[in-house]
Structures are given as C-alpha cells and as structure tokens.
PDB file of C-alpha atoms and ligand atoms in Angstrom:
ATOM      1  CA  MET A   1     139.191 106.423 163.369  1.00  0.00           C
ATOM      2  CA  ARG A   2     135.757 105.973 162.579  1.00  0.00           C
ATOM      3  CA  ILE A   3     132.727 104.455 163.842  1.00  0.00           C
ATOM      4  CA  ASP A   4     128.614 104.952 162.793  1.00  0.00           C
ATOM      5  CA  ILE A   5     126.313 103.412 164.930  1.00  0.00           C
ATOM      6  CA  ILE A   6     122.419 102.397 163.702  1.00  0.00           C
ATOM      7  CA  SER A   7     120.053 102.040 165.862  1.00  0.00           C
ATOM      8  CA  ALA A   8     116.600 102.207 166.470  1.00  0.00           C
ATOM      9  CA  GLN A   9     117.219 103.499 170.271  1.00  0.00           C
ATOM     10  CA  PRO A  10     120.523 105.010 169.630  1.00  0.00           C
ATOM     11  CA  ALA A  11     119.627 107.330 173.151  1.00  0.00           C
ATOM     12  CA  LEU A  12     120.098 103.821 174.833  1.00  0.00           C
ATOM     13  CA  MET A  13     124.394 105.002 173.924  1.00  0.00           C
ATOM     14  CA  GLU A  14     124.923 108.261 174.276  1.00  0.00           C
ATOM     15  CA  SER A  15     125.952 107.865 178.360  1.00  0.00           C
ATOM     16  CA  ALA A  16     128.862 105.510 176.807  1.00  0.00           C
ATOM     17  CA  PHE A  17     130.359 107.522 175.081  1.00  0.00           C
ATOM     18  CA  ALA A  18     130.094 111.111 176.673  1.00  0.00           C
ATOM     19  CA  HIS A  19     132.324 110.309 179.288  1.00  0.00           C
ATOM     20  CA  SER A  20     135.995 109.688 180.636  1.00  0.00           C
ATOM     21  CA  ILE A  21     138.287 107.633 178.398  1.00  0.00           C
ATOM     22  CA  LEU A  22     135.459 107.734 175.395  1.00  0.00           C
ATOM     23  CA  LYS A  23     134.777 111.101 175.618  1.00  0.00           C
ATOM     24  CA  ARG A  24     138.737 112.093 175.575  1.00  0.00           C
ATOM     25  CA  ALA A  25     139.566 109.949 173.143  1.00  0.00           C
ATOM     26  CA  GLN A  26     136.689 111.924 170.814  1.00  0.00           C
ATOM     27  CA  ASN A  27     137.663 115.200 171.817  1.00  0.00           C
ATOM     28  CA  LYS A  28     141.489 114.399 170.912  1.00  0.00           C
ATOM     29  CA  GLY A  29     140.589 113.052 167.100  1.00  0.00           C
ATOM     30  CA  LEU A  30     141.274 110.370 168.076  1.00  0.00           C
ATOM     31  CA  VAL A  31     138.480 108.605 167.360  1.00  0.00           C
ATOM     32  CA  GLU A  32     135.054 109.878 165.846  1.00  0.00           C
ATOM     33  CA  VAL A  33     131.847 108.278 166.374  1.00  0.00           C
ATOM     34  CA  GLN A  34     128.312 109.162 165.375  1.00  0.00           C
ATOM     35  CA  LEU A  35     125.102 107.642 166.694  1.00  0.00           C
ATOM     36  CA  HIS A  36     122.391 107.057 164.392  1.00  0.00           C
ATOM     37  CA  ASN A  37     118.650 106.994 164.605  1.00  0.00           C
ATOM     38  CA  LEU A  38     117.418 104.371 161.732  1.00  0.00           C
ATOM     39  CA  LYS A  39     113.726 106.024 162.640  1.00  0.00           C
ATOM     40  CA  ASP A  40     115.059 109.178 160.668  1.00  0.00           C
ATOM     41  CA  TYR A  41     115.399 106.883 157.185  1.00  0.00           C
ATOM     42  CA  GLY A  42     111.962 105.344 158.670  1.00  0.00           C
ATOM     43  CA  LEU A  43     108.912 104.668 155.635  1.00  0.00           C
ATOM     44  CA  GLY A  44     106.123 106.753 155.980  1.00  0.00           C
ATOM     45  CA  LYS A  45     104.682 109.543 158.045  1.00  0.00           C
ATOM     46  CA  HIS A  46     105.114 107.216 160.977  1.00  0.00           C
ATOM     47  CA  ARG A  47     108.805 106.496 160.084  1.00  0.00           C
ATOM     48  CA  GLN A  48     108.123 102.368 160.037  1.00  0.00           C
ATOM     49  CA  ILE A  49     111.058 100.723 160.526  1.00  0.00           C
ATOM     50  CA  ASP A  50     110.168  97.064 161.194  1.00  0.00           C
ATOM     51  CA  ASP A  51     106.842  94.764 159.830  1.00  0.00           C
ATOM     52  CA  TYR A  52     105.485  91.246 160.248  1.00  0.00           C
ATOM     53  CA  GLN A  53     107.854  88.295 159.514  1.00  0.00           C
ATOM     54  CA  PHE A  54     106.691  86.510 156.325  1.00  0.00           C
ATOM     55  CA  GLY A  55     105.202  83.013 157.188  1.00  0.00           C
ATOM     56  CA  GLY A  56     103.693  84.406 160.701  1.00  0.00           C
ATOM     57  CA  GLY A  57     104.949  84.338 164.165  1.00  0.00           C
ATOM     58  CA  ALA A  58     105.849  86.678 167.474  1.00  0.00           C
ATOM     59  CA  GLY A  59     108.201  89.400 166.746  1.00  0.00           C
ATOM     60  CA  MET A  60     108.687  92.137 164.545  1.00  0.00           C
ATOM     61  CA  VAL A  61     111.586  92.031 161.977  1.00  0.00           C
ATOM     62  CA  MET A  62     113.743  95.101 160.316  1.00  0.00           C
ATOM     63  CA  MET A  63     113.669  95.976 157.364  1.00  0.00           C
ATOM     64  CA  VAL A  64     115.731  96.240 154.510  1.00  0.00           C
ATOM     65  CA  GLU A  65     114.817  99.324 153.290  1.00  0.00           C
ATOM     66  CA  PRO A  66     115.632 102.013 156.462  1.00  0.00           C
ATOM     67  CA  ILE A  67     119.005  99.773 157.123  1.00  0.00           C
ATOM     68  CA  LEU A  68     119.939 100.559 153.280  1.00  0.00           C
ATOM     69  CA  LYS A  69     119.245 103.595 152.604  1.00  0.00           C
ATOM     70  CA  LEU A  70     121.021 104.775 155.299  1.00  0.00           C
ATOM     71  CA  ILE A  71     123.937 103.047 155.090  1.00  0.00           C
ATOM     72  CA  GLN A  72     123.978 103.374 151.120  1.00  0.00           C
ATOM     73  CA  ASP A  73     124.054 107.731 152.553  1.00  0.00           C
ATOM     74  CA  LEU A  74     127.105 106.842 154.820  1.00  0.00           C
ATOM     75  CA  GLN A  75     128.999 104.576 152.191  1.00  0.00           C
ATOM     76  CA  SER A  76     128.324 107.256 149.476  1.00  0.00           C
ATOM     77  CA  GLN A  77     130.185 109.396 151.745  1.00  0.00           C
ATOM     78  CA  ARG A  78     133.705 107.261 152.758  1.00  0.00           C
ATOM     79  CA  GLU A  79     134.371 103.693 152.150  1.00  0.00           C
ATOM     80  CA  TYR A  80     134.282 101.228 155.299  1.00  0.00           C
ATOM     81  CA  ASP A  81     136.353  98.546 156.478  1.00  0.00           C
ATOM     82  CA  GLU A  82     133.367  96.398 157.906  1.00  0.00           C
ATOM     83  CA  LEU A  83     129.877  96.369 158.571  1.00  0.00           C
ATOM     84  CA  ILE A  84     129.335  94.549 161.850  1.00  0.00           C
ATOM     85  CA  TYR A  85     125.660  93.764 163.430  1.00  0.00           C
ATOM     86  CA  MET A  86     125.423  92.786 166.405  1.00  0.00           C
ATOM     87  CA  THR A  87     123.620  89.580 167.181  1.00  0.00           C
ATOM     88  CA  PRO A  88     123.532  87.096 169.827  1.00  0.00           C
ATOM     89  CA  ASP A  89     124.355  84.199 167.350  1.00  0.00           C
ATOM     90  CA  GLY A  90     127.139  86.231 166.063  1.00  0.00           C
ATOM     91  CA  GLU A  91     130.864  84.834 166.557  1.00  0.00           C
ATOM     92  CA  LEU A  92     131.835  85.081 169.909  1.00  0.00           C
ATOM     93  CA  PHE A  93     133.756  88.938 171.012  1.00  0.00           C
ATOM     94  CA  GLU A  94     137.045  88.653 172.225  1.00  0.00           C
ATOM     95  CA  GLN A  95     140.356  90.542 173.152  1.00  0.00           C
ATOM     96  CA  LYS A  96     141.478  89.562 169.372  1.00  0.00           C
ATOM     97  CA  MET A  97     138.670  89.962 167.291  1.00  0.00           C
ATOM     98  CA  ALA A  98     139.019  93.895 169.488  1.00  0.00           C
ATOM     99  CA  ASN A  99     142.930  93.872 168.892  1.00  0.00           C
ATOM    100  CA  GLN A 100     141.793  93.453 164.667  1.00  0.00           C
ATOM    101  CA  LEU A 101     138.918  96.064 164.765  1.00  0.00           C
ATOM    102  CA  SER A 102     141.276  98.766 166.435  1.00  0.00           C
ATOM    103  CA  LEU A 103     143.543  98.580 163.151  1.00  0.00           C
ATOM    104  CA  LYS A 104     140.163  99.961 160.631  1.00  0.00           C
ATOM    105  CA  GLU A 105     139.967 103.562 159.347  1.00  0.00           C
ATOM    106  CA  ASN A 106     135.721 103.289 159.123  1.00  0.00           C
ATOM    107  CA  LEU A 107     132.802 100.914 160.951  1.00  0.00           C
ATOM    108  CA  ILE A 108     129.923 100.307 160.588  1.00  0.00           C
ATOM    109  CA  ILE A 109     127.631  99.271 163.795  1.00  0.00           C
ATOM    110  CA  LEU A 110     124.178  98.074 163.559  1.00  0.00           C
ATOM    111  CA  CYS A 111     122.408  96.976 166.560  1.00  0.00           C
ATOM    112  CA  GLY A 112     119.621  94.300 165.949  1.00  0.00           C
ATOM    113  CA  HIS A 113     116.227  94.752 168.378  1.00  0.00           C
ATOM    114  CA  TYR A 114     112.715  93.452 168.281  1.00  0.00           C
ATOM    115  CA  LYS A 115     113.124  90.049 166.109  1.00  0.00           C
ATOM    116  CA  GLY A 116     116.159  90.660 164.392  1.00  0.00           C
ATOM    117  CA  VAL A 117     116.874  91.939 160.651  1.00  0.00           C
ATOM    118  CA  ASP A 118     115.728  91.022 157.447  1.00  0.00           C
ATOM    119  CA  GLN A 119     117.718  87.678 156.679  1.00  0.00           C
ATOM    120  CA  ARG A 120     118.984  89.859 152.978  1.00  0.00           C
ATOM    121  CA  ILE A 121     120.454  93.032 155.625  1.00  0.00           C
ATOM    122  CA  ARG A 122     122.736  89.957 156.684  1.00  0.00           C
ATOM    123  CA  ASP A 123     123.562  87.894 153.679  1.00  0.00           C
ATOM    124  CA  HIS A 124     124.068  90.963 151.434  1.00  0.00           C
ATOM    125  CA  ILE A 125     125.565  94.151 153.325  1.00  0.00           C
ATOM    126  CA  ILE A 126     126.813  92.379 156.292  1.00  0.00           C
ATOM    127  CA  THR A 127     130.619  92.048 156.287  1.00  0.00           C
ATOM    128  CA  LYS A 128     131.055  90.778 160.516  1.00  0.00           C
ATOM    129  CA  GLU A 129     128.215  89.524 163.119  1.00  0.00           C
ATOM    130  CA  ILE A 130     129.406  89.412 166.408  1.00  0.00           C
ATOM    131  CA  SER A 131     127.983  88.293 169.799  1.00  0.00           C
ATOM    132  CA  ILE A 132     129.333  90.061 173.523  1.00  0.00           C
ATOM    133  CA  GLY A 133     127.911  86.718 174.698  1.00  0.00           C
ATOM    134  CA  SER A 134     126.020  83.596 175.623  1.00  0.00           C
ATOM    135  CA  TYR A 135     122.768  85.308 176.832  1.00  0.00           C
ATOM    136  CA  VAL A 136     120.473  86.953 175.070  1.00  0.00           C
ATOM    137  CA  LEU A 137     119.991  91.598 175.193  1.00  0.00           C
ATOM    138  CA  SER A 138     116.979  92.910 174.676  1.00  0.00           C
ATOM    139  CA  GLY A 139     118.645  95.091 171.573  1.00  0.00           C
ATOM    140  CA  GLY A 140     122.280  95.593 170.113  1.00  0.00           C
ATOM    141  CA  GLU A 141     122.950  98.457 171.949  1.00  0.00           C
ATOM    142  CA  LEU A 142     124.635  98.115 174.785  1.00  0.00           C
ATOM    143  CA  ALA A 143     126.675  94.707 173.308  1.00  0.00           C
ATOM    144  CA  ALA A 144     127.974  97.596 170.572  1.00  0.00           C
ATOM    145  CA  ALA A 145     128.605  99.944 173.466  1.00  0.00           C
ATOM    146  CA  VAL A 146     130.656  97.102 174.814  1.00  0.00           C
ATOM    147  CA  VAL A 147     133.065  96.516 171.182  1.00  0.00           C
ATOM    148  CA  SER A 148     133.259 100.057 170.660  1.00  0.00           C
ATOM    149  CA  ASP A 149     134.915 100.507 174.099  1.00  0.00           C
ATOM    150  CA  ALA A 150     137.116  97.996 173.982  1.00  0.00           C
ATOM    151  CA  ILE A 151     138.024  99.041 170.533  1.00  0.00           C
ATOM    152  CA  ILE A 152     138.616 102.644 171.370  1.00  0.00           C
ATOM    153  CA  ARG A 153     140.325 102.664 173.714  1.00  0.00           C
ATOM    154  CA  LEU A 154     143.299 100.399 171.973  1.00  0.00           C
ATOM    155  CA  LEU A 155     144.031 103.041 169.683  1.00  0.00           C
ATOM    156  CA  PRO A 156     147.315 105.325 169.985  1.00  0.00           C
ATOM    157  CA  GLY A 157     147.095 108.181 172.557  1.00  0.00           C
ATOM    158  CA  VAL A 158     143.557 106.562 173.565  1.00  0.00           C
ATOM    159  CA  LEU A 159     145.463 105.624 177.236  1.00  0.00           C
ATOM    160  CA  ASN A 160     148.752 107.259 178.741  1.00  0.00           C
ATOM    161  CA  ASP A 161     151.579 104.478 179.336  1.00  0.00           C
ATOM    162  CA  GLU A 162     151.095 103.188 182.547  1.00  0.00           C
ATOM    163  CA  SER A 163     147.427 102.554 181.721  1.00  0.00           C
ATOM    164  CA  SER A 164     149.023 100.992 178.667  1.00  0.00           C
ATOM    165  CA  ALA A 165     146.485  98.619 177.010  1.00  0.00           C
ATOM    166  CA  LEU A 166     149.351  96.034 176.836  1.00  0.00           C
ATOM    167  CA  SER A 167     149.548  95.622 180.556  1.00  0.00           C
ATOM    168  CA  ASP A 168     145.990  94.773 180.563  1.00  0.00           C
ATOM    169  CA  SER A 169     144.860  91.491 181.518  1.00  0.00           C
ATOM    170  CA  PHE A 170     144.056  88.710 178.061  1.00  0.00           C
ATOM    171  CA  GLN A 171     146.379  90.652 176.098  1.00  0.00           C
ATOM    172  CA  ASP A 172     148.953  88.270 176.764  1.00  0.00           C
ATOM    173  CA  ASP A 173     146.466  85.224 178.061  1.00  0.00           C
ATOM    174  CA  LEU A 174     147.319  86.325 181.616  1.00  0.00           C
ATOM    175  CA  LEU A 175     144.567  88.175 183.861  1.00  0.00           C
ATOM    176  CA  ALA A 176     145.999  91.219 185.566  1.00  0.00           C
ATOM    177  CA  PRO A 177     147.723  90.829 188.884  1.00  0.00           C
ATOM    178  CA  PRO A 178     146.064  92.909 191.910  1.00  0.00           C
ATOM    179  CA  VAL A 179     146.852  96.482 192.549  1.00  0.00           C
ATOM    180  CA  TYR A 180     147.497  98.686 196.200  1.00  0.00           C
ATOM    181  CA  THR A 181     146.739 101.907 196.532  1.00  0.00           C
ATOM    182  CA  ARG A 182     147.753 104.326 199.735  1.00  0.00           C
ATOM    183  CA  PRO A 183     147.484 103.633 202.807  1.00  0.00           C
ATOM    184  CA  ALA A 184     150.126 100.668 203.030  1.00  0.00           C
ATOM    185  CA  GLU A 185     148.110  99.113 205.998  1.00  0.00           C
ATOM    186  CA  ILE A 186     144.515  99.952 206.841  1.00  0.00           C
ATOM    187  CA  ASN A 187     142.621  98.059 209.742  1.00  0.00           C
ATOM    188  CA  GLY A 188     145.003  95.376 209.834  1.00  0.00           C
ATOM    189  CA  TRP A 189     145.150  95.128 206.002  1.00  0.00           C
ATOM    190  CA  ALA A 190     148.368  95.159 204.596  1.00  0.00           C
ATOM    191  CA  VAL A 191     149.890  95.758 201.415  1.00  0.00           C
ATOM    192  CA  PRO A 192     152.347  93.315 200.316  1.00  0.00           C
ATOM    193  CA  GLU A 193     155.915  93.892 201.481  1.00  0.00           C
ATOM    194  CA  VAL A 194     157.888  93.413 197.978  1.00  0.00           C
ATOM    195  CA  LEU A 195     155.606  96.023 196.188  1.00  0.00           C
ATOM    196  CA  GLN A 196     157.166  98.737 198.674  1.00  0.00           C
ATOM    197  CA  SER A 197     160.312  97.252 198.273  1.00  0.00           C
ATOM    198  CA  GLY A 198     161.570  99.847 195.388  1.00  0.00           C
ATOM    199  CA  ASN A 199     162.531  96.917 193.627  1.00  0.00           C
ATOM    200  CA  PHE A 200     161.871  96.681 189.967  1.00  0.00           C
ATOM    201  CA  PRO A 201     162.549  93.765 189.131  1.00  0.00           C
ATOM    202  CA  LYS A 202     161.482  91.542 192.003  1.00  0.00           C
ATOM    203  CA  ILE A 203     158.364  93.650 192.037  1.00  0.00           C
ATOM    204  CA  GLU A 204     157.970  92.956 187.812  1.00  0.00           C
ATOM    205  CA  ALA A 205     158.141  89.194 189.300  1.00  0.00           C
ATOM    206  CA  TRP A 206     155.813  89.274 191.877  1.00  0.00           C
ATOM    207  CA  ARG A 207     153.545  90.626 188.997  1.00  0.00           C
ATOM    208  CA  GLU A 208     154.413  87.930 186.732  1.00  0.00           C
ATOM    209  CA  ALA A 209     154.095  85.216 189.357  1.00  0.00           C
ATOM    210  CA  LYS A 210     150.655  86.380 190.697  1.00  0.00           C
ATOM    211  CA  ALA A 211     149.160  86.683 187.324  1.00  0.00           C
ATOM    212  CA  LEU A 212     150.093  83.292 186.688  1.00  0.00           C
ATOM    213  CA  GLU A 213     148.591  81.911 189.707  1.00  0.00           C
ATOM    214  CA  ILE A 214     145.450  84.317 189.353  1.00  0.00           C
ATOM    215  CA  THR A 215     144.881  83.131 185.740  1.00  0.00           C
ATOM    216  CA  LYS A 216     145.306  79.222 186.953  1.00  0.00           C
ATOM    217  CA  GLU A 217     143.045  79.066 189.536  1.00  0.00           C
ATOM    218  CA  LYS A 218     139.967  81.559 187.976  1.00  0.00           C
ATOM    219  CA  ARG A 219     140.965  80.722 183.978  1.00  0.00           C
ATOM    220  CA  PRO A 220     142.702  78.113 183.560  1.00  0.00           C
ATOM    221  CA  ASP A 221     141.040  77.491 179.906  1.00  0.00           C
ATOM    222  CA  LEU A 222     143.444  80.725 178.566  1.00  0.00           C
ATOM    223  CA  LEU A 223     146.599  79.114 179.825  1.00  0.00           C
ATOM    224  CA  GLU A 224     145.372  76.373 177.158  1.00  0.00           C
ATOM    225  CA  GLY A 225     146.602  77.883 174.554  1.00  0.00           C
ATOM    226  CA  GLU A 226     145.258  79.841 171.381  1.00  0.00           C
ATOM    227  CA  SER A 227     141.859  80.673 172.613  1.00  0.00           C
ATOM    228  CA  LEU A 228     143.425  84.190 172.812  1.00  0.00           C
TER     229      LEU A 228
HETATM  230 CL1  6GU B   1     125.257  91.668 169.799  1.00  0.00          CL
HETATM  231  N1  6GU B   1     123.277  91.086 171.046  1.00  0.00           N
HETATM  232  C1  6GU B   1     122.142  90.690 171.829  1.00  0.00           C
HETATM  233  N2  6GU B   1     120.612  91.213 171.726  1.00  0.00           N
HETATM  234  N3  6GU B   1     122.093  89.602 172.624  1.00  0.00           N
HETATM  235  C2  6GU B   1     123.163  89.431 172.753  1.00  0.00           C
HETATM  236  C3  6GU B   1     124.042  90.124 171.955  1.00  0.00           C
HETATM  237  C4  6GU B   1     124.133  91.246 170.437  1.00  0.00           C
HETATM  238  N4  6GU B   1     125.623  89.513 172.222  1.00  0.00           N
HETATM  239  C5  6GU B   1     124.661  88.569 173.514  1.00  0.00           C
HETATM  240  N5  6GU B   1     123.523  88.466 173.565  1.00  0.00           N
END
C-alpha cells in the first residue's frame, strides 16, 4: 500500500510515522508513506496556498491550484483508489472504514487547514471525506495520522500473530478483555486465578465473558448491532 498525505504542515505528522509499528511497517516495505508540503506547490514567490474567501468573512481558504497541481502530479505516476479529505464534517471514521481502506492499494489524504479548502476541490477531486470525531481540530494532520495508523496496522505482516489485529477491541464489536503481566501479585493486587491455570479453554471463556461484561458496561451501543 502507498499513502500520500498532502498538508501545509507536514512536520506535524513526521513523528507519528517515524516510530514504533508505523516505522517498522515502512521499513518492511509493507507500506510507503509520503508526506507532501503543499507550500512546494504554492503560487508566486511567496508560495501562496490560501486566499480570502469570496463573499467575505474571517479565515483563509486553501486555493484550488496548488492542491490540483500536486494531485495531478501524483496521479500521473499511479492510479489512486481514493482521494480523501480530512474534515470535521466528513463521515465518522470507525473500525469498519479502517478495514475497508486497508484493502486499497494507493490513497491520497488531503489535510484541511484554515477555514478549509475551496469547495470545488471537494466537489470535483475528492472521493471520500472523513472526520475522526465530533470535535474540531486545528487541522487535518493529526486526524490523517490517526486514520493512517488505524489502516496500516491492519496490513498483513505489520503485527505479529499474538497481537493480531483480529483480537482488537471493536474488531468483533466487543471491547478487549483486561490483560496482566508479571508479577502475579503486587501490593496485594492479584492476577485473576484463571489466567494462571494453564487451562486454555477456560481462559478463553473467561476472556469472552469479560469482553462482553466490559462492553455492556462501557459501550452498550456496540451490542445493539450494526454500529460497526
Ligand atoms: Cl478530519 N479535521 C479537523 N480539522 N477537525 C476534526 C477532524 C478532522 N475530525 C474531527 N475533528
């Protein structure tokens, strides 16, 4: 898979891709992530990428031309499955969408900033608009990193078998059961006996029961069907 991320502030995302699992996924050649600075395509000697909005009002709007040129450059090199725009009024990002996007080959993610992008980019270029939740961020960059992380960790070979993405919270509409490591007791706090029993069917049953109990308590909406 290849993900091209377009932003006026690409440095905001560098660290997210330069560590831990996302770094390893790239080093293994399982995904290629390219951050593109929209300013490189800005107009004139000031590399302008935004302008006042027609009709007046506070806030600058990202111009069509730099975005269009950058995207056309990318499209001349390969075909893209989706051109995604990160925006608080997009479709809510959930595990199911991460699963679907993880099956794609090439993605472009455009990060909004300022007041957003000229509507014509959204009308004619963008194929999918994503929000990561009902709150407003100062730009789409952190949201793009969130979405990319959720997608990349699903790619075959990124996680090992033990931490397989299939056992994640949400993947089966259930939150994950609690986990413990050594020591078996500290401060008088003991690890549940069953986990030390070596009886794997019993352990599995305990984990399933716990997952159900925790989901009922914290996210009953997940048990009401279709939500994922
Ligand atoms: Cl994708 N962008 C911004 N700016 N704010 C958000 C968001 C995206 N998702 C939730 N809030």
